[in-house]
Coordinates of C-alpha atoms in Angstrom, one line a residue:
M1 CA -9.0 -18.0 12.7
L2 CA -6.1 -16.2 10.9
S3 CA -2.8 -15.4 12.6
A4 CA -0.9 -12.2 12.2
A5 CA 2.3 -12.3 14.3
D6 CA 0.5 -13.6 17.5
L7 CA -2.8 -12.0 16.7
S8 CA -6.0 -13.7 15.6
L9 CA -8.5 -12.1 13.2
S10 CA -12.1 -13.2 12.6
A11 CA -12.6 -16.2 10.3
S12 CA -14.3 -13.8 7.8
A13 CA -11.0 -11.9 7.2
A14 CA -9.5 -12.7 3.8
A15 CA -5.7 -12.5 3.5
I16 CA -4.6 -10.2 0.8
S17 CA -0.8 -10.0 1.0
E18 CA 2.3 -10.8 3.1
R19 CA 5.7 -9.2 2.8
V20 CA 8.6 -10.5 5.0
T21 CA 12.0 -8.8 5.3
A22 CA 14.6 -11.0 6.9
L23 CA 16.4 -8.1 8.5
G24 CA 15.4 -4.5 8.4
V25 CA 14.5 -1.4 10.4
Y26 CA 11.0 -0.3 11.3
Q27 CA 10.2 3.1 12.7
L28 CA 7.3 2.3 15.1
P29 CA 5.0 5.3 15.3
I30 CA 4.6 6.3 19.0
G31 CA 2.9 9.7 18.8
S32 CA 0.4 11.8 16.7
E33 CA 1.7 13.8 13.8
D34 CA 3.1 17.2 14.9
A35 CA 4.6 19.8 12.5
D36 CA 4.8 17.3 9.6
R37 CA 6.6 14.7 11.8
V38 CA 5.3 11.5 13.3
P39 CA 7.4 10.5 16.4
S40 CA 8.7 7.0 16.2
E41 CA 11.0 4.5 17.8
R42 CA 13.5 2.3 15.9
F43 CA 13.1 -1.5 16.0
E44 CA 15.4 -3.9 14.1
G45 CA 14.8 -7.4 13.1
Q46 CA 12.6 -9.5 10.9
I47 CA 9.7 -7.3 9.6
T48 CA 6.4 -8.9 8.6
R49 CA 3.8 -6.9 6.8
R50 CA 0.4 -8.5 6.4
T51 CA -3.0 -7.2 5.1
W52 CA -6.6 -8.5 5.2
R53 CA -10.0 -7.5 3.9
L54 CA -13.2 -7.9 5.9
D55 CA -16.5 -7.5 4.1
G56 CA -19.6 -6.4 6.0
G57 CA -20.3 -4.3 9.0
G58 CA -18.4 -3.2 12.1
T59 CA -16.6 0.1 12.8
V60 CA -12.8 0.3 12.7
L61 CA -12.7 0.4 16.5
Q62 CA -14.9 -2.7 16.7
I63 CA -12.4 -4.5 14.5
L64 CA -9.3 -3.2 16.3
A65 CA -10.4 -3.6 19.9
P66 CA -10.1 -7.4 20.2
L67 CA -6.6 -7.1 18.6
R68 CA -5.6 -4.6 21.2
E69 CA -6.8 -6.9 23.9
Q70 CA -4.8 -9.7 22.6
L71 CA -1.6 -7.6 22.5
V72 CA -2.2 -6.5 26.1
E73 CA -2.8 -10.1 27.2
Q74 CA 0.5 -11.1 25.6
G75 CA 2.4 -8.5 27.6
Y76 CA 2.7 -5.7 25.0
E77 CA 2.7 -2.1 26.2
V78 CA 0.5 0.2 24.0
R79 CA 2.6 3.1 22.7
L80 CA 0.0 4.9 20.6
D81 CA -3.8 4.4 20.2
C82 CA -5.6 7.0 18.1
A83 CA -8.3 7.5 15.5
A84 CA -8.1 9.5 12.2
R85 CA -8.2 13.2 13.3
D86 CA -6.6 12.5 16.7
C87 CA -3.6 10.8 15.0
G88 CA -3.1 13.8 12.7
G89 CA -5.3 12.8 9.7
F90 CA -3.6 13.3 6.4
G91 CA -0.2 14.1 7.8
F92 CA -0.2 11.0 10.0
R93 CA -1.4 8.7 7.2
F94 CA 1.4 9.8 4.9
G95 CA 4.0 9.9 7.7
I96 CA 3.7 6.2 8.6
E97 CA 4.4 3.1 6.6
V98 CA 1.4 1.8 4.7
V99 CA 1.3 -1.2 2.4
P100 CA 0.5 0.1 -1.2
T101 CA -3.0 -0.1 -2.6
P102 CA -4.8 -2.2 -3.6
D103 CA -3.4 -4.4 -0.8
M104 CA -4.2 -1.8 1.8
M105 CA -6.7 1.1 1.5
V106 CA -7.0 3.9 4.0
D107 CA -9.8 6.5 4.3
I108 CA -8.3 9.6 5.9
S109 CA -11.5 10.1 7.9
R110 CA -12.1 6.5 8.9
F111 CA -9.1 4.8 10.3
H112 CA -7.7 3.7 13.7
F113 CA -4.0 3.1 14.5
L114 CA -2.4 1.2 17.4
S115 CA 1.3 0.6 18.1
A116 CA 2.7 -1.6 20.9
A117 CA 6.1 -2.9 22.1
K118 CA 7.4 -5.7 24.3
G119 CA 11.2 -5.6 24.8
K120 CA 12.7 -5.8 21.3
E121 CA 9.5 -6.8 19.6
A122 CA 7.0 -4.3 18.1
V123 CA 3.6 -4.4 16.5
S124 CA 1.5 -1.8 14.7
V125 CA -2.2 -2.3 13.6
L126 CA -3.9 -0.1 11.1
V127 CA -7.7 -0.5 10.4
S128 CA -9.7 1.5 7.9
R129 CA -12.9 1.3 6.0
A130 CA -13.3 1.8 2.3
G131 CA -16.8 1.6 1.0
E132 CA -18.5 -1.6 2.3
A133 CA -15.2 -3.3 3.2
A134 CA -12.7 -2.9 6.0
F135 CA -8.9 -3.3 5.6
V136 CA -6.4 -4.4 8.3
Q137 CA -2.7 -4.0 8.2
V138 CA -0.4 -5.6 10.8
I139 CA 3.3 -4.8 10.8
S140 CA 5.4 -6.8 13.3
V141 CA 9.1 -6.9 14.2
R142 CA 11.0 -9.6 15.9
P143 CA 14.7 -9.7 16.9
P144 CA 16.9 -11.6 14.4
D145 CA 17.6 -14.4 16.9
T146 CA 13.9 -15.3 17.0
A147 CA 13.1 -14.7 13.4
A148 CA 13.3 -17.1 10.5
E149 CA 15.9 -16.1 8.0
V150 CA 13.7 -16.0 5.0
E151 CA 12.2 -13.3 2.7
K152 CA 8.8 -14.0 1.2
P153 CA 7.3 -12.3 -1.8
V154 CA 3.9 -10.7 -1.8
V155 CA 1.3 -13.5 -1.7
P156 CA -2.2 -12.3 -2.7
A157 CA -5.2 -14.4 -1.6
E158 CA -7.2 -15.9 -4.4
P159 CA -5.5 -13.8 -7.1
D160 CA -8.0 -14.8 -9.8
S161 CA -10.9 -13.3 -8.0
V162 CA -9.8 -10.9 -5.3
R163 CA -7.3 -8.7 -7.1
P164 CA -9.5 -7.8 -10.1
I165 CA -12.3 -6.8 -7.8
E166 CA -9.9 -4.8 -5.7
L167 CA -8.5 -2.8 -8.5
A168 CA -11.9 -1.9 -9.8
K169 CA -13.0 -0.9 -6.3
V170 CA -10.0 1.2 -5.7
L171 CA -10.6 3.1 -9.0
E172 CA -14.3 3.6 -8.3
V173 CA -14.0 4.5 -4.6
R174 CA -10.8 6.6 -4.7
G175 CA -10.6 7.6 -8.4
H176 CA -7.0 6.4 -8.7
A177 CA -4.9 3.3 -8.1
V178 CA -1.2 2.5 -8.0
L179 CA -0.2 -0.2 -10.4
T180 CA 1.9 -2.1 -7.9
D181 CA 3.1 -5.0 -10.1
L182 CA 4.8 -3.0 -12.8
V183 CA 8.6 -3.6 -13.2
F184 CA 10.8 -1.4 -15.4
E185 CA 14.1 -2.2 -16.9
S186 CA 17.0 -1.1 -14.7
G187 CA 17.9 2.5 -15.5
S188 CA 15.3 2.6 -18.2
T189 CA 11.8 3.9 -18.8
R190 CA 10.9 0.7 -20.7
L191 CA 8.4 -1.7 -19.0
R192 CA 10.0 -5.1 -18.6
E193 CA 8.6 -7.9 -20.7
G194 CA 6.0 -10.1 -19.0
Q195 CA 2.4 -10.4 -18.0
Y196 CA 1.0 -7.8 -15.6
D197 CA -2.3 -8.5 -13.9
S198 CA -3.0 -4.9 -13.3
L199 CA -2.8 -4.0 -17.0
K200 CA -5.1 -6.9 -18.0
E201 CA -7.6 -5.7 -15.3
L202 CA -7.3 -2.1 -16.5
A203 CA -8.0 -3.0 -20.1
G204 CA -10.9 -5.2 -19.1
Y205 CA -12.3 -2.4 -16.9
L206 CA -12.0 0.1 -19.8
A207 CA -13.8 -2.2 -22.2
A208 CA -16.6 -2.8 -19.7
N209 CA -17.0 0.9 -18.8
P210 CA -17.1 3.0 -22.0
Q211 CA -18.2 6.0 -20.0
Y212 CA -14.7 6.3 -18.5
R213 CA -11.2 7.2 -19.6
L214 CA -7.8 6.7 -18.0
L215 CA -4.9 9.0 -17.2
L216 CA -1.7 7.2 -16.5
V217 CA 0.6 9.3 -14.3
G218 CA 4.2 8.5 -13.7
H219 CA 6.0 9.4 -10.4
T220 CA 9.6 9.3 -9.3
D221 CA 11.7 9.8 -6.2
T222 CA 13.7 13.0 -5.6
V223 CA 17.0 11.8 -7.1
G224 CA 17.8 14.3 -9.8
S225 CA 16.1 17.5 -10.9
Q226 CA 12.3 17.9 -11.2
A227 CA 12.7 18.7 -14.9
Q228 CA 14.5 15.4 -15.4
N229 CA 12.1 13.4 -13.3
A230 CA 9.1 14.9 -15.0
G231 CA 10.4 13.6 -18.4
I232 CA 11.3 10.2 -16.9
S233 CA 7.9 9.7 -15.3
E234 CA 6.0 10.7 -18.4
R235 CA 8.0 8.3 -20.5
R236 CA 7.3 5.5 -18.1
A237 CA 3.6 6.3 -18.2
Q238 CA 3.8 6.2 -22.0
S239 CA 5.5 2.8 -21.8
V240 CA 2.6 1.5 -19.8
K241 CA 0.1 2.9 -22.3
E242 CA 1.9 1.2 -25.2
R243 CA 1.8 -2.1 -23.4
L244 CA -2.0 -1.7 -22.7
V245 CA -2.6 -1.0 -26.3
E246 CA -0.3 -3.6 -27.8
A247 CA -0.8 -6.5 -25.4
H248 CA -4.4 -6.0 -24.3
E249 CA -5.9 -4.1 -27.2
A250 CA -7.0 -1.2 -25.1
D251 CA -8.4 1.9 -26.9
Q252 CA -5.5 4.3 -27.0
G253 CA -7.8 7.2 -27.6
R254 CA -9.2 6.8 -24.1
I255 CA -5.8 6.7 -22.4
D256 CA -3.8 9.8 -21.7
V257 CA -0.4 10.1 -20.0
A258 CA 1.4 12.6 -17.7
G259 CA 4.6 12.9 -15.7
A260 CA 4.4 14.3 -12.1
G261 CA 8.1 13.8 -11.3
F262 CA 8.6 13.9 -7.6
L263 CA 5.8 16.3 -6.8
A264 CA 3.4 13.8 -5.3
P265 CA 5.2 11.4 -3.0
I266 CA 3.3 8.7 -1.0
A267 CA 6.3 7.9 1.3
S268 CA 9.4 9.6 2.7
N269 CA 12.2 10.1 0.1
L270 CA 14.7 10.0 3.0
I271 CA 14.8 6.2 3.2
P272 CA 15.3 3.6 0.4
E273 CA 11.9 1.9 1.0
G274 CA 10.2 5.3 0.6
R275 CA 12.0 6.2 -2.6
E276 CA 11.1 2.8 -4.0
A277 CA 7.4 3.3 -3.2
N278 CA 7.5 6.7 -4.8
R279 CA 8.7 5.3 -8.1
R280 CA 5.4 4.3 -9.5
V281 CA 2.7 4.6 -12.2
E282 CA -0.9 5.4 -11.1
A283 CA -4.1 5.0 -13.1
V284 CA -6.5 7.9 -12.6
L285 CA -10.2 7.5 -13.6
L286 CA -11.7 10.2 -15.8
A287 CA -15.2 10.8 -17.1
D288 CA -15.4 10.5 -20.9

């Protein structure tokens, strides 16, 4: 069995990632989306974000139900328990915190969300299906006096086998994927030196699938004007293309670039974590 906070998942659940913030603020969703707003309650402490993948059958509710039972048995009070449309669909999905793809995938029409609290502790569980697989995200908050004062990096499970499959699946199922491991020089549009698994995987995918092309789209937060950000985001996408061609011998004729600026956020630009998530480069799959 795998443990998430004090929850146990089935033995078939494969851990994908873990992110631990020693001290932070989590806005626990406690109501369905209403007028572009998801009601929430503030919790402060150590925040742990974990994700898993489960291959095979089972509805999202069948996966979530035993986790809900465990929380109730531990004395947690359920604050919100809703499915896709009842939660608010698209508006809810983009109004709550979700670990970036490919570590967590959410189908707008097939997800179930649960939040619960016990005193100063809070837990949220998000379950969704994507193709033949199901994804589980658990975010838990514990007060600082009960939390270990450490901060862990993302730890993917079996990176040599799981991550390449995940990126390909994200591209084929959703048509686009955020390249989450890219790091740019501070205050620059240049990609920092180093090896990036996502670029190696993209180049390999292009080589194995000559019927497809890629569009690399840069995105920014809302700091500055849209005109400035459109230019910055396009130059960052161009930097990624150059690295693909130079380091991985990708066919430059099958890779286009574009800059969206701040027109397509995936998180709130009102908080630092949201602005960081919005500064990204996405790969979009195109037919050749």
